[in-house]
Structures are given as C-alpha cells and as structure tokens.
PDB file of C-alpha atoms in Angstrom:
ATOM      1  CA  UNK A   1      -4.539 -88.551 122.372  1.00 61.00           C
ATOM      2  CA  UNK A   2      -4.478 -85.300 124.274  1.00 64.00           C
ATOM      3  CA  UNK A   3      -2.199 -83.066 125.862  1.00 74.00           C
ATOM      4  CA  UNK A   4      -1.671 -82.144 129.775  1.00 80.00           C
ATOM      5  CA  UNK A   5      -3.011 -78.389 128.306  1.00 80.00           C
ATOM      6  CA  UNK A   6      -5.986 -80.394 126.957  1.00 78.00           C
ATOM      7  CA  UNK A   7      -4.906 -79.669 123.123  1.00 80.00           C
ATOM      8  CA  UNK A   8      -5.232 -82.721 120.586  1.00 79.00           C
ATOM      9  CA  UNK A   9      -1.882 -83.627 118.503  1.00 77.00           C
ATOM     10  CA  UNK A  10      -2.596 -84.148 115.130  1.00 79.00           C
ATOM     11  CA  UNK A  11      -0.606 -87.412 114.464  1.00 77.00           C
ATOM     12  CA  UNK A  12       1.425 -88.483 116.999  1.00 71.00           C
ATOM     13  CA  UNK A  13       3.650 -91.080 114.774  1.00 77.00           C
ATOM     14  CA  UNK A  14       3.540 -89.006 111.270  1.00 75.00           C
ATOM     15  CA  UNK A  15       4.884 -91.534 108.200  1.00 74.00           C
ATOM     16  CA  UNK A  16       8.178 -89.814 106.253  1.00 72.00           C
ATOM     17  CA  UNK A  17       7.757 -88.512 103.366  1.00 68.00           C
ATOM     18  CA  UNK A  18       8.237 -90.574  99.938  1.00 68.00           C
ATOM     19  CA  UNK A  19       8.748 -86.985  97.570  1.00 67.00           C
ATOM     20  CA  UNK A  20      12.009 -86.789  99.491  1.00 66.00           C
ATOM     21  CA  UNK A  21      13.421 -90.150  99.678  1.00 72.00           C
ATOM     22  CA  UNK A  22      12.589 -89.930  95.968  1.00 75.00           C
ATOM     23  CA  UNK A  23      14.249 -86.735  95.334  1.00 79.00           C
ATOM     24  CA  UNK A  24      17.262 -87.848  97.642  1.00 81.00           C
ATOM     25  CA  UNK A  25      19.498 -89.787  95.065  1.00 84.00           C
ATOM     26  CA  UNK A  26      18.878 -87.360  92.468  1.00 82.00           C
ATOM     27  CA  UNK A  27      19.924 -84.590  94.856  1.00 81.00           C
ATOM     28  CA  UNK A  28      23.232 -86.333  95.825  1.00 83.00           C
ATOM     29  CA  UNK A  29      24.381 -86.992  92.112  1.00 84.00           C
ATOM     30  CA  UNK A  30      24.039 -83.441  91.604  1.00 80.00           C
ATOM     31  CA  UNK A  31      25.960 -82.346  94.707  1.00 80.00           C
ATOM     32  CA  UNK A  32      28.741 -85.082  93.518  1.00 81.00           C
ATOM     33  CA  UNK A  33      28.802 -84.644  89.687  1.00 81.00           C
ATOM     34  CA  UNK A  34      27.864 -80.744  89.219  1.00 72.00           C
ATOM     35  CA  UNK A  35      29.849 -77.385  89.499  1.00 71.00           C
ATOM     36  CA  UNK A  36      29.883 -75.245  92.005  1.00 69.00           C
ATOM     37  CA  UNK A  37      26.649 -73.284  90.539  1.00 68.00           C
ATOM     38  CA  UNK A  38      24.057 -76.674  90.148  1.00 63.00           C
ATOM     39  CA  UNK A  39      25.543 -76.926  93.700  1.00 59.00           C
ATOM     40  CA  UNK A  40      24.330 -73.463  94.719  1.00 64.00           C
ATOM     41  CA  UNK A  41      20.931 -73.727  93.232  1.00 61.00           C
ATOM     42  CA  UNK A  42      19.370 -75.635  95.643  1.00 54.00           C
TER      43      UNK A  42
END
C-alpha cells in the first residue's frame, strides 16, 4: 500500500499488543488494592 506522497506504511492494520492486555489486570489490582505510593509508581 502506498501513500498519495508515494511513502509505504509499514502495517496498515497493526495487531494489539498481548504484554499489555497481560499486564492490564495486574495493573488495575494495584491501582484498587495499593496506597497512594504503589499508585504513584507507575
């Protein structure tokens, strides 16, 4: 596929990314459950 500048994209449709569905329920447990500094650490 190419642009109207005549550039290529790179992947038009990209797949999301399994690291952060992974890292999402671990994430909102510590948002929920920790203190206000776990919650400032990332």
């Amino acid at each position: 596929m190419y642009t109207i500048g005549g550039g290529t994209l790179i992947n038009p449709s990209p797949s999301k990314s399994r690291r952060l569905q992974q890292e999402l329920p671990e994430r909102l447990r510590r948002l929920i459950d920790g203190d206000e500094y776990v919650r400032s650490e990332k």
